[in-house]
mmCIF file of C-alpha atoms in Angstrom:
data_model
loop_
_atom_site.group_PDB
_atom_site.id
_atom_site.type_symbol
_atom_site.label_atom_id
_atom_site.label_comp_id
_atom_site.label_asym_id
_atom_site.label_seq_id
_atom_site.Cartn_x
_atom_site.Cartn_y
_atom_site.Cartn_z
ATOM 1 C CA MET Z 1 -51.486 35.062 -85.314
ATOM 2 C CA GLU Z 2 -48.639 36.895 -83.640
ATOM 3 C CA ILE Z 3 -48.753 37.225 -79.844
ATOM 4 C CA VAL Z 4 -46.714 40.077 -78.337
ATOM 5 C CA ILE Z 5 -46.412 40.161 -74.539
ATOM 6 C CA LEU Z 6 -45.110 43.431 -73.105
ATOM 7 C CA LYS Z 7 -44.765 44.855 -69.610
ATOM 8 C CA SER Z 8 -47.261 47.702 -69.714
ATOM 9 C CA ALA Z 9 -50.031 49.427 -71.626
ATOM 10 C CA ASP Z 10 -47.592 52.242 -72.426
ATOM 11 C CA GLU Z 11 -45.176 49.814 -74.098
ATOM 12 C CA ILE Z 12 -48.055 48.378 -76.100
ATOM 13 C CA ALA Z 13 -49.114 51.883 -77.136
ATOM 14 C CA THR Z 14 -45.612 52.631 -78.410
ATOM 15 C CA VAL Z 15 -45.461 49.470 -80.520
ATOM 16 C CA VAL Z 16 -48.946 50.011 -81.981
ATOM 17 C CA GLY Z 17 -48.155 53.697 -82.505
ATOM 18 C CA ASP Z 18 -45.108 52.702 -84.548
ATOM 19 C CA ALA Z 19 -47.257 50.465 -86.774
ATOM 20 C CA ILE Z 20 -49.868 53.175 -87.323
ATOM 21 C CA GLU Z 21 -47.223 55.819 -87.966
ATOM 22 C CA ASP Z 22 -45.569 53.574 -90.559
ATOM 23 C CA LEU Z 23 -48.941 53.134 -92.282
ATOM 24 C CA LEU Z 24 -49.594 56.881 -92.243
ATOM 25 C CA ARG Z 25 -46.160 57.682 -93.666
ATOM 26 C CA THR Z 26 -46.125 55.023 -96.391
ATOM 27 C CA HIS Z 27 -49.706 55.131 -97.732
ATOM 28 C CA GLU Z 28 -51.237 57.974 -99.689
ATOM 29 C CA ALA Z 29 -54.761 57.245 -98.481
ATOM 30 C CA PRO Z 30 -54.580 55.059 -95.349
ATOM 31 C CA VAL Z 31 -57.801 53.757 -93.817
ATOM 32 C CA LEU Z 32 -57.882 53.160 -90.070
ATOM 33 C CA GLY Z 33 -60.426 51.144 -88.111
ATOM 34 C CA LEU Z 34 -60.990 52.638 -84.662
ATOM 35 C CA ALA Z 35 -62.307 50.887 -81.571
ATOM 36 C CA THR Z 36 -63.635 52.381 -78.357
ATOM 37 C CA GLY Z 37 -63.375 51.046 -74.822
ATOM 38 C CA SER Z 38 -60.498 51.306 -72.372
ATOM 39 C CA SER Z 39 -57.888 49.140 -74.118
ATOM 40 C CA PRO Z 40 -57.195 51.445 -77.117
ATOM 41 C CA LEU Z 41 -56.968 54.662 -75.063
ATOM 42 C CA PRO Z 42 -53.181 54.529 -74.483
ATOM 43 C CA VAL Z 43 -52.735 54.068 -78.242
ATOM 44 C CA TYR Z 44 -54.824 57.159 -78.937
ATOM 45 C CA ARG Z 45 -52.867 59.176 -76.375
ATOM 46 C CA GLU Z 46 -49.645 58.101 -78.078
ATOM 47 C CA LEU Z 47 -50.929 59.155 -81.512
ATOM 48 C CA VAL Z 48 -52.012 62.538 -80.131
ATOM 49 C CA ARG Z 49 -48.563 62.964 -78.571
ATOM 50 C CA ARG Z 50 -46.840 62.153 -81.853
ATOM 51 C CA HIS Z 51 -49.089 64.628 -83.645
ATOM 52 C CA THR Z 52 -48.529 67.489 -81.198
ATOM 53 C CA GLU Z 53 -44.841 66.891 -80.431
ATOM 54 C CA GLU Z 54 -43.498 65.314 -83.618
ATOM 55 C CA GLY Z 55 -45.829 66.556 -86.335
ATOM 56 C CA LEU Z 56 -47.383 63.218 -87.270
ATOM 57 C CA SER Z 57 -50.273 63.970 -89.618
ATOM 58 C CA LEU Z 58 -53.539 62.065 -89.970
ATOM 59 C CA ALA Z 59 -55.019 64.584 -92.416
ATOM 60 C CA HIS Z 60 -54.770 62.212 -95.375
ATOM 61 C CA ALA Z 61 -56.310 59.258 -93.510
ATOM 62 C CA ARG Z 62 -59.878 58.045 -93.292
ATOM 63 C CA ALA Z 63 -61.316 56.327 -90.239
ATOM 64 C CA PHE Z 64 -64.222 53.964 -89.674
ATOM 65 C CA LEU Z 65 -65.604 53.148 -86.220
ATOM 66 C CA LEU Z 66 -66.395 49.605 -85.187
ATOM 67 C CA ASP Z 67 -69.794 50.264 -83.673
ATOM 68 C CA GLU Z 68 -72.331 52.713 -82.298
ATOM 69 C CA TYR Z 69 -75.171 52.679 -79.819
ATOM 70 C CA VAL Z 70 -78.697 52.830 -81.218
ATOM 71 C CA GLY Z 71 -81.003 55.498 -79.861
ATOM 72 C CA LEU Z 72 -78.593 57.920 -78.199
ATOM 73 C CA PRO Z 73 -79.243 61.505 -79.293
ATOM 74 C CA HIS Z 74 -76.773 63.160 -81.652
ATOM 75 C CA GLY Z 75 -73.844 64.530 -79.685
ATOM 76 C CA HIS Z 76 -74.469 62.363 -76.599
ATOM 77 C CA PRO Z 77 -71.116 62.243 -74.743
ATOM 78 C CA GLU Z 78 -71.126 58.433 -74.616
ATOM 79 C CA SER Z 79 -71.922 57.888 -78.280
ATOM 80 C CA TYR Z 80 -68.879 56.303 -79.825
ATOM 81 C CA ARG Z 81 -68.552 59.082 -82.379
ATOM 82 C CA GLU Z 82 -68.180 61.546 -79.492
ATOM 83 C CA VAL Z 83 -65.819 59.267 -77.549
ATOM 84 C CA ILE Z 84 -63.500 58.965 -80.556
ATOM 85 C CA ARG Z 85 -63.669 62.711 -81.165
ATOM 86 C CA ARG Z 86 -62.796 63.369 -77.518
ATOM 87 C CA GLU Z 87 -59.969 60.851 -77.327
ATOM 88 C CA LEU Z 88 -58.390 61.111 -80.790
ATOM 89 C CA THR Z 89 -59.907 62.672 -83.872
ATOM 90 C CA GLY Z 90 -60.728 66.023 -82.280
ATOM 91 C CA LEU Z 91 -57.135 66.318 -81.056
ATOM 92 C CA VAL Z 92 -55.334 65.701 -84.356
ATOM 93 C CA ASP Z 93 -55.610 67.078 -87.892
ATOM 94 C CA ILE Z 94 -58.070 64.651 -89.460
ATOM 95 C CA ASP Z 95 -61.185 66.397 -90.753
ATOM 96 C CA GLU Z 96 -64.452 65.306 -89.156
ATOM 97 C CA SER Z 97 -65.866 64.468 -92.596
ATOM 98 C CA ARG Z 98 -63.210 61.741 -92.932
ATOM 99 C CA VAL Z 99 -64.383 59.924 -89.782
ATOM 100 C CA GLN Z 100 -67.438 57.714 -90.184
ATOM 101 C CA GLY Z 101 -69.391 55.424 -87.863
ATOM 102 C CA PRO Z 102 -72.516 53.312 -88.117
ATOM 103 C CA ASP Z 103 -75.608 55.515 -88.043
ATOM 104 C CA GLY Z 104 -77.261 54.586 -84.765
ATOM 105 C CA GLY Z 105 -79.766 57.394 -85.202
ATOM 106 C CA SER Z 106 -80.955 56.286 -88.626
ATOM 107 C CA ASP Z 107 -84.679 56.127 -89.331
ATOM 108 C CA ASP Z 108 -83.919 52.992 -91.345
ATOM 109 C CA ILE Z 109 -81.814 50.853 -89.003
ATOM 110 C CA ALA Z 110 -82.457 47.753 -91.112
ATOM 111 C CA SER Z 111 -80.453 49.181 -94.022
ATOM 112 C CA ALA Z 112 -77.883 51.097 -91.964
ATOM 113 C CA GLY Z 113 -75.584 48.073 -91.692
ATOM 114 C CA PRO Z 114 -75.364 47.256 -95.405
ATOM 115 C CA ARG Z 115 -74.875 50.958 -96.173
ATOM 116 C CA TYR Z 116 -71.961 51.092 -93.746
ATOM 117 C CA ASP Z 117 -70.301 48.019 -95.223
ATOM 118 C CA GLU Z 118 -70.615 49.592 -98.659
ATOM 119 C CA ALA Z 119 -68.976 52.811 -97.398
ATOM 120 C CA ILE Z 120 -66.000 50.797 -96.132
ATOM 121 C CA ARG Z 121 -65.702 48.989 -99.478
ATOM 122 C CA ALA Z 122 -65.928 52.282 -101.364
ATOM 123 C CA ALA Z 123 -63.024 53.636 -99.314
ATOM 124 C CA GLY Z 124 -60.871 50.685 -100.366
ATOM 125 C CA GLY Z 125 -61.238 48.676 -97.170
ATOM 126 C CA VAL Z 126 -59.569 49.076 -93.789
ATOM 127 C CA ASP Z 127 -55.770 48.879 -93.750
ATOM 128 C CA LEU Z 128 -55.332 48.530 -89.967
ATOM 129 C CA GLN Z 129 -58.191 47.694 -87.627
ATOM 130 C CA LEU Z 130 -57.637 48.338 -83.933
ATOM 131 C CA LEU Z 131 -59.573 45.964 -81.665
ATOM 132 C CA GLY Z 132 -60.194 45.194 -78.021
ATOM 133 C CA ILE Z 133 -61.873 42.145 -76.516
ATOM 134 C CA GLY Z 134 -64.649 41.939 -73.952
ATOM 135 C CA SER Z 135 -64.550 39.789 -70.836
ATOM 136 C CA ASP Z 136 -66.926 37.342 -72.565
ATOM 137 C CA GLY Z 137 -64.810 37.185 -75.724
ATOM 138 C CA HIS Z 138 -66.775 39.637 -77.853
ATOM 139 C CA ILE Z 139 -65.060 41.909 -80.365
ATOM 140 C CA ALA Z 140 -66.855 45.028 -81.473
ATOM 141 C CA PHE Z 141 -70.360 44.144 -80.241
ATOM 142 C CA ASN Z 142 -70.412 40.650 -81.661
ATOM 143 C CA GLU Z 143 -71.643 38.868 -78.550
ATOM 144 C CA PRO Z 144 -71.231 35.103 -77.961
ATOM 145 C CA GLY Z 145 -73.425 33.287 -80.463
ATOM 146 C CA SER Z 146 -72.710 35.738 -83.274
ATOM 147 C CA SER Z 147 -72.253 34.329 -86.744
ATOM 148 C CA LEU Z 148 -68.588 34.122 -87.676
ATOM 149 C CA ALA Z 149 -69.530 35.427 -91.132
ATOM 150 C CA SER Z 150 -71.762 38.267 -89.891
ATOM 151 C CA ARG Z 151 -71.929 41.715 -91.468
ATOM 152 C CA THR Z 152 -72.620 45.132 -89.940
ATOM 153 C CA ARG Z 153 -76.052 44.877 -88.327
ATOM 154 C CA LEU Z 154 -78.230 45.546 -85.273
ATOM 155 C CA LYS Z 155 -77.301 43.549 -82.163
ATOM 156 C CA THR Z 156 -78.834 43.239 -78.710
ATOM 157 C CA LEU Z 157 -76.286 43.613 -75.929
ATOM 158 C CA THR Z 158 -75.939 40.960 -73.250
ATOM 159 C CA GLU Z 159 -76.536 42.027 -69.668
ATOM 160 C CA GLN Z 160 -72.840 41.386 -68.960
ATOM 161 C CA THR Z 161 -71.821 43.881 -71.612
ATOM 162 C CA ARG Z 162 -74.364 46.428 -70.386
ATOM 163 C CA GLN Z 163 -72.982 46.027 -66.862
ATOM 164 C CA ASP Z 164 -69.412 46.371 -68.169
ATOM 165 C CA ASN Z 165 -70.340 49.598 -69.976
ATOM 166 C CA ALA Z 166 -72.410 51.068 -67.142
ATOM 167 C CA ARG Z 167 -69.301 52.788 -65.760
ATOM 168 C CA PHE Z 168 -69.530 55.241 -68.656
ATOM 169 C CA PHE Z 169 -73.127 56.201 -67.847
ATOM 170 C CA ASP Z 170 -74.900 57.566 -64.797
ATOM 171 C CA HIS Z 171 -76.736 54.272 -64.282
ATOM 172 C CA VAL Z 172 -76.923 50.876 -65.958
ATOM 173 C CA ASP Z 173 -80.493 51.691 -66.983
ATOM 174 C CA ASP Z 174 -79.066 54.416 -69.222
ATOM 175 C CA VAL Z 175 -77.033 51.919 -71.273
ATOM 176 C CA PRO Z 176 -78.843 51.197 -74.556
ATOM 177 C CA TYR Z 177 -79.964 47.657 -75.299
ATOM 178 C CA HIS Z 178 -79.059 47.833 -78.993
ATOM 179 C CA VAL Z 179 -76.068 48.744 -81.126
ATOM 180 C CA LEU Z 180 -75.031 48.787 -84.748
ATOM 181 C CA THR Z 181 -71.800 46.857 -85.012
ATOM 182 C CA GLN Z 182 -69.444 45.722 -87.703
ATOM 183 C CA GLY Z 183 -69.883 41.981 -88.076
ATOM 184 C CA LEU Z 184 -67.125 39.442 -87.666
ATOM 185 C CA GLY Z 185 -67.094 38.949 -91.429
ATOM 186 C CA THR Z 186 -66.728 42.696 -91.935
ATOM 187 C CA ILE Z 187 -63.888 42.935 -89.414
ATOM 188 C CA MET Z 188 -62.061 40.009 -90.996
ATOM 189 C CA GLU Z 189 -61.835 41.893 -94.302
ATOM 190 C CA ALA Z 190 -59.405 44.445 -92.810
ATOM 191 C CA ARG Z 191 -55.861 43.860 -94.017
ATOM 192 C CA HIS Z 192 -54.249 43.953 -90.553
ATOM 193 C CA LEU Z 193 -56.003 43.283 -87.243
ATOM 194 C CA VAL Z 194 -54.310 44.723 -84.147
ATOM 195 C CA LEU Z 195 -55.947 43.596 -80.916
ATOM 196 C CA VAL Z 196 -54.956 45.088 -77.559
ATOM 197 C CA ALA Z 197 -55.882 43.560 -74.186
ATOM 198 C CA THR Z 198 -54.616 44.506 -70.736
ATOM 199 C CA GLY Z 199 -55.441 43.447 -67.189
ATOM 200 C CA ALA Z 200 -56.298 40.206 -65.439
ATOM 201 C CA GLY Z 201 -59.970 40.628 -66.269
ATOM 202 C CA LYS Z 202 -59.209 39.845 -69.917
ATOM 203 C CA ALA Z 203 -57.016 36.780 -69.297
ATOM 204 C CA GLU Z 204 -59.743 34.155 -69.692
ATOM 205 C CA ALA Z 205 -61.124 35.709 -72.862
ATOM 206 C CA VAL Z 206 -57.635 36.094 -74.341
ATOM 207 C CA ALA Z 207 -56.815 32.432 -73.676
ATOM 208 C CA ALA Z 208 -60.039 31.333 -75.360
ATOM 209 C CA MET Z 209 -59.417 33.649 -78.307
ATOM 210 C CA VAL Z 210 -55.798 32.657 -78.913
ATOM 211 C CA GLU Z 211 -55.528 29.014 -77.862
ATOM 212 C CA GLY Z 212 -59.104 27.772 -77.738
ATOM 213 C CA PRO Z 213 -61.223 26.428 -80.578
ATOM 214 C CA VAL Z 214 -62.712 28.761 -83.165
ATOM 215 C CA SER Z 215 -66.231 29.045 -81.822
ATOM 216 C CA GLN Z 216 -69.237 31.322 -81.647
ATOM 217 C CA LEU Z 217 -68.915 31.048 -77.865
ATOM 218 C CA CYS Z 218 -65.794 33.211 -78.141
ATOM 219 C CA PRO Z 219 -66.353 35.511 -81.121
ATOM 220 C CA GLY Z 220 -62.782 36.824 -80.915
ATOM 221 C CA SER Z 221 -61.510 33.351 -81.769
ATOM 222 C CA VAL Z 222 -62.437 33.962 -85.415
ATOM 223 C CA THR Z 223 -59.276 36.073 -85.655
ATOM 224 C CA GLN Z 224 -57.284 32.820 -85.656
ATOM 225 C CA MET Z 225 -58.381 32.524 -89.287
ATOM 226 C CA HIS Z 226 -57.013 35.934 -90.344
ATOM 227 C CA PRO Z 227 -53.734 36.029 -92.333
ATOM 228 C CA HIS Z 228 -52.329 39.070 -90.474
ATOM 229 C CA VAL Z 229 -53.428 39.539 -86.872
ATOM 230 C CA THR Z 230 -51.313 40.866 -84.017
ATOM 231 C CA VAL Z 231 -52.393 40.448 -80.382
ATOM 232 C CA LEU Z 232 -50.632 42.727 -77.891
ATOM 233 C CA LEU Z 233 -50.954 41.853 -74.207
ATOM 234 C CA ASP Z 234 -49.587 42.881 -70.852
ATOM 235 C CA GLU Z 235 -48.462 40.181 -68.424
ATOM 236 C CA ASP Z 236 -51.823 40.021 -66.635
ATOM 237 C CA ALA Z 237 -53.850 39.580 -69.819
ATOM 238 C CA ALA Z 238 -51.415 36.872 -70.986
ATOM 239 C CA ALA Z 239 -51.597 34.931 -67.703
ATOM 240 C CA GLY Z 240 -53.962 32.247 -69.020
ATOM 241 C CA LEU Z 241 -51.908 31.346 -72.097
ATOM 242 C CA ARG Z 242 -49.983 28.065 -72.255
ATOM 243 C CA LEU Z 243 -47.405 28.945 -74.914
ATOM 244 C CA THR Z 244 -46.093 32.212 -73.473
ATOM 245 C CA ASP Z 245 -42.452 31.090 -73.599
ATOM 246 C CA TYR Z 246 -42.748 30.481 -77.334
ATOM 247 C CA TYR Z 247 -44.554 33.771 -77.962
ATOM 248 C CA ARG Z 248 -41.802 35.698 -76.153
ATOM 249 C CA HIS Z 249 -39.082 33.758 -77.968
ATOM 250 C CA ALA Z 250 -40.629 34.355 -81.377
ATOM 251 C CA TYR Z 251 -41.066 38.097 -80.809
ATOM 252 C CA ALA Z 252 -37.556 38.497 -79.382
ATOM 253 C CA HIS Z 253 -36.066 36.913 -82.515
ATOM 254 C CA LYS Z 254 -38.375 38.515 -85.065
ATOM 255 C CA PRO Z 255 -36.549 40.106 -88.038
ATOM 256 C CA ALA Z 256 -36.780 43.900 -87.801
ATOM 257 C CA TRP Z 257 -37.863 44.187 -91.443
ATOM 258 C CA GLN Z 258 -41.094 42.360 -90.717
ATOM 259 C CA GLY Z 259 -42.504 45.164 -88.558
ATOM 260 C CA LEU Z 260 -45.657 44.465 -86.631
#
């Protein structure tokens, strides 16, 4: 696990943008994993800027979303498919048919998860999966207590997560109770995990994820077991870490050829 501590969300977005651009320019059929929430938004703005100002193309890429609410009507502005379209995919040159998310409107929710996992496998797997982390340590919607080997499936949101997400809705009562989410086992199959966290509100979860035990109590801690995971933090999100001097030293002396 590589820990990168930078001064701002904009600096993080530049570094992650470089990694995604390198993937797009060096792979014939790159597969991106896209997360929603506030943490990835600066990254998406940077990719849109590179597309509009520098001609970066995503037309040859495919994208898979981490999760989706269950029960929101098609086209609801807070469905994650619409959020991603609004923040990224609708602003660049990737065709809508190449962007796929879990089917939260399926009449057969029980089989929607396995079908989604199969779609990811059929695409060759995710090359770079962008992640955030919740204040309780969840990644995607794998809440505390989730199996570390879980697959894409239906999950019930905790009240904390519903409260956290209420800012996107008119009222907390409008936040769905259920989601379809990639499981921790599904996420861990991506070839490169890139997790972004900013702000003091994420410091406790980040410390548990990076330096705590691997535990269902902090689902994000499973990423300690991944062979290629990069965690990018601002100073506030890194405030609870004990080995920050080493993390800064290692990144400052990292060979350029290694990339992110």
